[in-house]
Coordinates of N, CA and C in Angstrom, one line a residue:
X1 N 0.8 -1.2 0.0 CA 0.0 0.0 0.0 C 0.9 1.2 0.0
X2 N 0.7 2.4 -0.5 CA 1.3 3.4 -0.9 C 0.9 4.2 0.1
X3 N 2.4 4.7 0.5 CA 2.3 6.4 1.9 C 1.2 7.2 1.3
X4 N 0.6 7.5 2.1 CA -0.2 8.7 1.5 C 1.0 10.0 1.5
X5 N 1.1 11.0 0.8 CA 1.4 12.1 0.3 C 1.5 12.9 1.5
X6 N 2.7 13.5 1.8 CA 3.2 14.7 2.7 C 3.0 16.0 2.5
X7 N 2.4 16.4 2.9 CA 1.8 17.8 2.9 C 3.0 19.1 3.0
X8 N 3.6 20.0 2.5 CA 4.4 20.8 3.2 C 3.6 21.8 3.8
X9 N 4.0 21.9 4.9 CA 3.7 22.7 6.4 C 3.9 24.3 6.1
X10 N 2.8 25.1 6.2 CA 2.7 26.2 6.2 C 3.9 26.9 6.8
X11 N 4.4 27.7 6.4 CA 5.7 28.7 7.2 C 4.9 29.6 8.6
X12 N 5.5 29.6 9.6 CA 4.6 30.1 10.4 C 5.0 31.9 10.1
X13 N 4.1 32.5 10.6 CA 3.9 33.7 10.2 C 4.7 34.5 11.5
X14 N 5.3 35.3 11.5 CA 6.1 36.1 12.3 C 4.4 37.3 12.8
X15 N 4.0 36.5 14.1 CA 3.1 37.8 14.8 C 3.5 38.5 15.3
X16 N 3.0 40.1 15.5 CA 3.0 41.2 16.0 C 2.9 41.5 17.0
X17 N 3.3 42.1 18.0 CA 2.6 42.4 19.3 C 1.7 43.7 19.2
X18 N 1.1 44.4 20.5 CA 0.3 45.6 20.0 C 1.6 46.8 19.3
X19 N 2.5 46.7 19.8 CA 3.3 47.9 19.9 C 4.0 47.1 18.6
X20 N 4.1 46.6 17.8 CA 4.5 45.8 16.4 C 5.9 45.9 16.4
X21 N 6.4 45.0 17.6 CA 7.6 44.3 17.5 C 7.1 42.4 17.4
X22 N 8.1 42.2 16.9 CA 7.9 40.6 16.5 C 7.7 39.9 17.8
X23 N 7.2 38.6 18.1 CA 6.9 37.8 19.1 C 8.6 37.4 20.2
X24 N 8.4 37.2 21.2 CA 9.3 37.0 22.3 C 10.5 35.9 21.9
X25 N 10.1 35.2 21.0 CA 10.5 33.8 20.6 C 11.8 34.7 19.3
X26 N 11.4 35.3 18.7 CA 12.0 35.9 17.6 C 12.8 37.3 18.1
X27 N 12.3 37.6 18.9 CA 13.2 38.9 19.8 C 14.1 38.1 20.1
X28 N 14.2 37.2 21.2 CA 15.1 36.5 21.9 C 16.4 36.2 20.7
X29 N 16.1 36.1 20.1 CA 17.4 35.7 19.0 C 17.9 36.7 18.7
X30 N 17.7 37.9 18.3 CA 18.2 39.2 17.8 C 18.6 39.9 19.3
X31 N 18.6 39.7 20.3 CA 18.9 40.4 21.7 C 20.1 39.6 21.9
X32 N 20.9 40.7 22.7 CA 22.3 40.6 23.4 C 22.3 40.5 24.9
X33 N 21.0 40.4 25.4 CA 20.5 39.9 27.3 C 19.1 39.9 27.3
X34 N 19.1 39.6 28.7 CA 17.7 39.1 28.4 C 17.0 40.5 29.3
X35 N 15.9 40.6 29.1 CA 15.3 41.7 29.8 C 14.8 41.6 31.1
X36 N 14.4 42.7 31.7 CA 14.5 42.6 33.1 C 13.1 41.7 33.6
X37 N 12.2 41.6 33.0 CA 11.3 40.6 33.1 C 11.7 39.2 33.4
X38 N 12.4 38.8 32.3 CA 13.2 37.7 32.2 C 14.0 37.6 33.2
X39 N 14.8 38.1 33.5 CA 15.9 38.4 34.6 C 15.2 38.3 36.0
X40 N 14.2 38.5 36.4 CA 13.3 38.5 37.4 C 12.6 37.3 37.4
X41 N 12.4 36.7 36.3 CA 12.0 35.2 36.4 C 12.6 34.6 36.6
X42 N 14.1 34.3 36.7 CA 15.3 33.6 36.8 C 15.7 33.9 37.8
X43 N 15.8 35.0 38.3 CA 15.9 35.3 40.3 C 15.3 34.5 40.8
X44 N 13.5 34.5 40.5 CA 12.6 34.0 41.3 C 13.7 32.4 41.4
X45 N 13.5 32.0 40.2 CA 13.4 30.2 40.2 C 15.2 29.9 41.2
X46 N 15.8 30.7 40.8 CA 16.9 30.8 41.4 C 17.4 30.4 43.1
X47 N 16.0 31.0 43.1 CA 15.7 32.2 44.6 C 15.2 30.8 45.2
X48 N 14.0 30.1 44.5 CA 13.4 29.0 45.2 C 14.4 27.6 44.8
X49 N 15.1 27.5 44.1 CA 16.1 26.4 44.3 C 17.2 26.4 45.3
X50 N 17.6 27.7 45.6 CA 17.9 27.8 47.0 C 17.7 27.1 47.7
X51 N 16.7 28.0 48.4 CA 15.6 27.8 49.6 C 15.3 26.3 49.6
X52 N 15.3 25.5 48.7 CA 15.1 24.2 48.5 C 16.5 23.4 48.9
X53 N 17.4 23.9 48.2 CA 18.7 23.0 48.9 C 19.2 23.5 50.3
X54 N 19.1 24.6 50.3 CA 19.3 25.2 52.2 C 18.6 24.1 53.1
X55 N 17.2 24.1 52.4 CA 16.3 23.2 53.4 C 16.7 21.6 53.6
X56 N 17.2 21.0 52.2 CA 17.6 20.0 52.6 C 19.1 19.7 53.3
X57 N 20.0 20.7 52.8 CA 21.1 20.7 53.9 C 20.8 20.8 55.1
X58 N 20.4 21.6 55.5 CA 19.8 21.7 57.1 C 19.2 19.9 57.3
X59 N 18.7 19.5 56.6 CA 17.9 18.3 57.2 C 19.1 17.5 57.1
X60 N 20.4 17.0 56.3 CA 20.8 16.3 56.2 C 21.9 17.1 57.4
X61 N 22.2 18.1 57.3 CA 23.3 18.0 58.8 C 22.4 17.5 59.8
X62 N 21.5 17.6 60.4 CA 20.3 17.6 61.6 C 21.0 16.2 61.6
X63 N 20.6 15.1 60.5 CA 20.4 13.5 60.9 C 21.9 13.6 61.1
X64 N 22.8 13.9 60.3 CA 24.1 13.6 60.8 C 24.9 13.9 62.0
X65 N 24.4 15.2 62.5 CA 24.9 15.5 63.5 C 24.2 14.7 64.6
X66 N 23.1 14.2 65.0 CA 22.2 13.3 65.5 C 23.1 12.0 65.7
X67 N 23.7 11.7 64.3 CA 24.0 10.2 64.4 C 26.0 10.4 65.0
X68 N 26.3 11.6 64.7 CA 27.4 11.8 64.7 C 27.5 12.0 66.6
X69 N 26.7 12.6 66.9 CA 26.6 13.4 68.8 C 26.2 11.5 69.8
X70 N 25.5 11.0 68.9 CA 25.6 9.7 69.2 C 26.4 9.1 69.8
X71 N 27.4 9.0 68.7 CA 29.0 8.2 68.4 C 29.6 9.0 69.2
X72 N 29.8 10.0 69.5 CA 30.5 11.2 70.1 C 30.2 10.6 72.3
X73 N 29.1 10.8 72.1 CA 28.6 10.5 74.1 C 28.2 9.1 73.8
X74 N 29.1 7.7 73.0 CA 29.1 6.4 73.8 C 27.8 6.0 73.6
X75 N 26.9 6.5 73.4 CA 25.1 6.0 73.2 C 25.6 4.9 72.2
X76 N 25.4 3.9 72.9 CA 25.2 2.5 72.0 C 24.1 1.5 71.1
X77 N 23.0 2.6 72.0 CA 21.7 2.0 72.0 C 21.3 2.4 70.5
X78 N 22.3 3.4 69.4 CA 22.0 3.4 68.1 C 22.8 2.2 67.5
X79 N 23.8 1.8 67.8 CA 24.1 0.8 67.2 C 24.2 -0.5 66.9
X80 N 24.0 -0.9 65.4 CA 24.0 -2.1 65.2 C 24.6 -3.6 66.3
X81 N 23.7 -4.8 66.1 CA 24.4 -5.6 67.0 C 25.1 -6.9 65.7
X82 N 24.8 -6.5 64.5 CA 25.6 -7.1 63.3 C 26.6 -6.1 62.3
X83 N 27.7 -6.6 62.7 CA 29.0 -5.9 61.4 C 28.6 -5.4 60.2
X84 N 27.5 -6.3 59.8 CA 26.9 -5.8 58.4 C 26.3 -4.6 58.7
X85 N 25.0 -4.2 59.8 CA 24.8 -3.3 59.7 C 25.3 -2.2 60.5
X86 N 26.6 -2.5 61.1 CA 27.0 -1.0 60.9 C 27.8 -0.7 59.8
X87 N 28.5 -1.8 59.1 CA 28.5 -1.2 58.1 C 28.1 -0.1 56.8
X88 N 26.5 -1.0 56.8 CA 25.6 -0.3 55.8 C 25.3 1.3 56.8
X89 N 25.3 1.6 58.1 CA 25.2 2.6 58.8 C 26.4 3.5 58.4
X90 N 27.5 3.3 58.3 CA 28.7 4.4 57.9 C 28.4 4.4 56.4
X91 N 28.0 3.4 55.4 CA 27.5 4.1 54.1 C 27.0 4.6 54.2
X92 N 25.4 4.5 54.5 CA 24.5 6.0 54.6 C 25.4 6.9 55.3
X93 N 25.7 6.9 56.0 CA 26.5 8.2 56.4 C 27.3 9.0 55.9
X94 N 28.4 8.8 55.0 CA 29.2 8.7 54.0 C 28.2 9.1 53.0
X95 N 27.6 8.4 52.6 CA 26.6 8.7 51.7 C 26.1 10.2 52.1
X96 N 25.5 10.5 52.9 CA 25.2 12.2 53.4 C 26.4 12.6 53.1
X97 N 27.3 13.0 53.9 CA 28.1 13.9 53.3 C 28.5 13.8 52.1
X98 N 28.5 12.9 51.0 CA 28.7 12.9 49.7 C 27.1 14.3 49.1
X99 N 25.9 13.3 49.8 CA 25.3 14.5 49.2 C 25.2 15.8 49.4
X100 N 25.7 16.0 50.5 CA 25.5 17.6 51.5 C 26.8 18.3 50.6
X101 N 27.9 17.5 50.3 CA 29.1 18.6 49.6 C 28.3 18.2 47.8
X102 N 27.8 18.0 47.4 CA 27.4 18.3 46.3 C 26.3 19.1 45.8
X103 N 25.3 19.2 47.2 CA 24.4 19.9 46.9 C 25.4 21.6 47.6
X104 N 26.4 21.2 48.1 CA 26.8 23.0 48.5 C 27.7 23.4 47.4
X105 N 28.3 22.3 46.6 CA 28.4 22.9 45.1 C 27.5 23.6 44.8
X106 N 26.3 23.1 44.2 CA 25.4 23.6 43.5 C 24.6 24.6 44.6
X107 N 24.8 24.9 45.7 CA 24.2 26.1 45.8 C 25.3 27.4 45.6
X108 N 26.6 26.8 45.8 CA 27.7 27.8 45.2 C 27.1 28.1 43.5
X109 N 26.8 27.3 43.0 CA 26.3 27.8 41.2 C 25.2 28.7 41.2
X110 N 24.4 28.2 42.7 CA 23.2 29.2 42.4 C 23.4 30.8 42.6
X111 N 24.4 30.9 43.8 CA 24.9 32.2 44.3 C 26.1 32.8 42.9
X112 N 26.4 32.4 42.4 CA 27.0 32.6 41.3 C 26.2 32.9 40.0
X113 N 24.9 32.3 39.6 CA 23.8 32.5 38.5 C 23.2 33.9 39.8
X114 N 22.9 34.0 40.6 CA 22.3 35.2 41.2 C 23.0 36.6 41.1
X115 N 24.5 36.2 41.5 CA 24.8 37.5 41.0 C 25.3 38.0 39.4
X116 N 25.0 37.1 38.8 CA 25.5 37.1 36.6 C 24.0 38.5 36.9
X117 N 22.5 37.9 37.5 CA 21.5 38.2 37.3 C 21.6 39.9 38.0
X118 N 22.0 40.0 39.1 CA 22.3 41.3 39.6 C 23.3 41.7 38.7
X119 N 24.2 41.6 38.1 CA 25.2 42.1 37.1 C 24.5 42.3 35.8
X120 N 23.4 42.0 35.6 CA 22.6 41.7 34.3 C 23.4 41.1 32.9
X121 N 24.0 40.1 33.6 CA 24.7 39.4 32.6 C 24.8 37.9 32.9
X122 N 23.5 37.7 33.3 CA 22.7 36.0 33.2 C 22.4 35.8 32.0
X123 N 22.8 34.7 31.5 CA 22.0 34.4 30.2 C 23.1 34.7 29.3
X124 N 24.3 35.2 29.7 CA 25.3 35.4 28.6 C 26.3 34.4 28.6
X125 N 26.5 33.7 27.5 CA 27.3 32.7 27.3 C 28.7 33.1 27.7
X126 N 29.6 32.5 28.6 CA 31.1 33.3 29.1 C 31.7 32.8 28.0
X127 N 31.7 31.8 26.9 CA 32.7 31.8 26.0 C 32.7 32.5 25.1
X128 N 31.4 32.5 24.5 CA 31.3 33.3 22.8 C 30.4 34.4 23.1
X129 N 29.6 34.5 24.5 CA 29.1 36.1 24.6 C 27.6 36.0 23.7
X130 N 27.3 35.0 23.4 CA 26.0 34.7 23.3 C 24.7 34.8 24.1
X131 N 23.4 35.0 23.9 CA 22.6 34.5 24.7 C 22.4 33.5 24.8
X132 N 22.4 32.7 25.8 CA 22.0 31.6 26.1 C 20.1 30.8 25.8
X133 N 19.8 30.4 24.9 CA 18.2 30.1 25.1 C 17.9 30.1 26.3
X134 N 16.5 30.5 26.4 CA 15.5 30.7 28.1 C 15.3 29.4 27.7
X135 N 15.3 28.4 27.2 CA 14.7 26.8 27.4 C 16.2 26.1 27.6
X136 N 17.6 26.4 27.7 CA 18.6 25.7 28.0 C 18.3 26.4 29.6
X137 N 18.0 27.9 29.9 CA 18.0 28.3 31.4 C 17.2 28.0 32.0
X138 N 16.4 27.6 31.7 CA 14.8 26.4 32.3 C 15.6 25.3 32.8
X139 N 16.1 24.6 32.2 CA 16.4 23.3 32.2 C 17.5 23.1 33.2
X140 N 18.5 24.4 32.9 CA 19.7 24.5 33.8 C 20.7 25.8 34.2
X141 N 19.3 26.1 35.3 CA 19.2 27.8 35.6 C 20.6 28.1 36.0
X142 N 21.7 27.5 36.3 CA 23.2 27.7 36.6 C 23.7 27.5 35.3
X143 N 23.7 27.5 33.8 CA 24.7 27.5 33.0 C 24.9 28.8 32.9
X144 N 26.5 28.4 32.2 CA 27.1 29.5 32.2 C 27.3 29.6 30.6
X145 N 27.0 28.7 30.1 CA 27.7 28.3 28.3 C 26.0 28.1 27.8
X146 N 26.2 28.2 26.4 CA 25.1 27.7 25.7 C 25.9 26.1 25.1
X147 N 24.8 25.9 24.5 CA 25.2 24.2 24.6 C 26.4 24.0 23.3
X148 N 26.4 24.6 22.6 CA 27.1 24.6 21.3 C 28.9 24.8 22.3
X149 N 29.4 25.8 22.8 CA 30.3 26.2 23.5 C 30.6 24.4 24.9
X150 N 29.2 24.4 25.7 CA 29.4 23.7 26.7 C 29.4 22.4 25.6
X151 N 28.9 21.8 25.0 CA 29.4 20.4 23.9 C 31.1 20.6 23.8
X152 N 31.5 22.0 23.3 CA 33.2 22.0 22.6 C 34.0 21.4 23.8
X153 N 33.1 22.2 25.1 CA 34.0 22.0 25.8 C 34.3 20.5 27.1
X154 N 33.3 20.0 26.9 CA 33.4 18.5 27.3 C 33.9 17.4 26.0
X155 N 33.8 17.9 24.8 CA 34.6 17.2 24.0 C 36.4 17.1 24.1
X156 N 36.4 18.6 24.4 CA 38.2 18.8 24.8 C 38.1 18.2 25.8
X157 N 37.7 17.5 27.2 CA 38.1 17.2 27.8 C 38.3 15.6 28.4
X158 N 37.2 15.3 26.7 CA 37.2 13.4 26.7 C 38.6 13.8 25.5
X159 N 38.9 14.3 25.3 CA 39.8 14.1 24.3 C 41.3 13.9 25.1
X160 N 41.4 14.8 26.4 CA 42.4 15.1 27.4 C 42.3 14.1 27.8
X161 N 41.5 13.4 28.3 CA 41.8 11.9 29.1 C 42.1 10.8 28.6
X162 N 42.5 9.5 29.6 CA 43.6 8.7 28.6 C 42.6 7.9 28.5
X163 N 42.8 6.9 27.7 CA 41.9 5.8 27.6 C 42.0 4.6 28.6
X164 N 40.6 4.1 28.2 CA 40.5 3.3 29.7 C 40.9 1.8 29.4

């Protein structure tokens, strides 16, 4: 049975706003930063990823320092009466601080994407001075590169490493 026939797709039409500049989507490419609207949306989300990793830092020192003040005043009554599980007990623990220093990386990136945005120069690519797409800063409100730049630059650095 034969494909039915492919239609070519109308060209979409470049709409107007009232003040007859072209749509946000088409601005955004012809702009050299993003506007302060923009800039204020990216605080906000900024602002609340924060507040979000703060909160779980705090929670994850809480249990560690709990488990740690334990070990500290001889309280036995937390610990395991099998090798195995105190073992699996210093993983999880181990385990926290693996996640507590990674998420204070990343709130170092956020305090870093906060002040690009008080400098009004969020959204600027540091290699080629680009804007960065608002749908790459959705996805990953701490880049610093657009993806074309951040690809070069993880390629140079599988290329730097030895083989395995």
């Amino acid at each position: 049975m034969a494909k039915p026939a492919m239609r070519a797709l109308p060209k979409p039409i470049a709409s107007k706003n009232p003040k007859g500049k072209d749509s946000v989507s088409k601005q955004t490419s012809n702009r050299s930063r993003l506007n302060k609207e923009e800039l204020k949306f990216f605080e906000k989300l900024l602002n609340e990823k924060k507040e979000t990793l703060i909160q779980e830092l705090d929670y994850l020192e809480d249990n560690t320092m709990r488990l740690n003040a334990k070990d500290g005043a001889g309280d036995l009554s937390s610990h395991a009466y099998h090798l195995a599980d105190h073992a699996t007990e210093t993983q999880d623990r181990e385990q926290a601080f693996h996640l507590a220093s990674r998420e204070g990386r990343y709130l170092n990136y956020i305090e870093e994407a906060l002040d690009r945005v008080r400098a009004g120069t969020y959204g600027l690519c540091k290699n080629c001075g680009k804007l960065i797409p608002k749908a790459r800063l959705e996805a990953v409100p701490t880049a610093k590169m657009c993806i074309d730049c951040k690809a070069k630059q993880e390629q140079a650095i599988e290329a730097e490493a030895p083989a395995a």
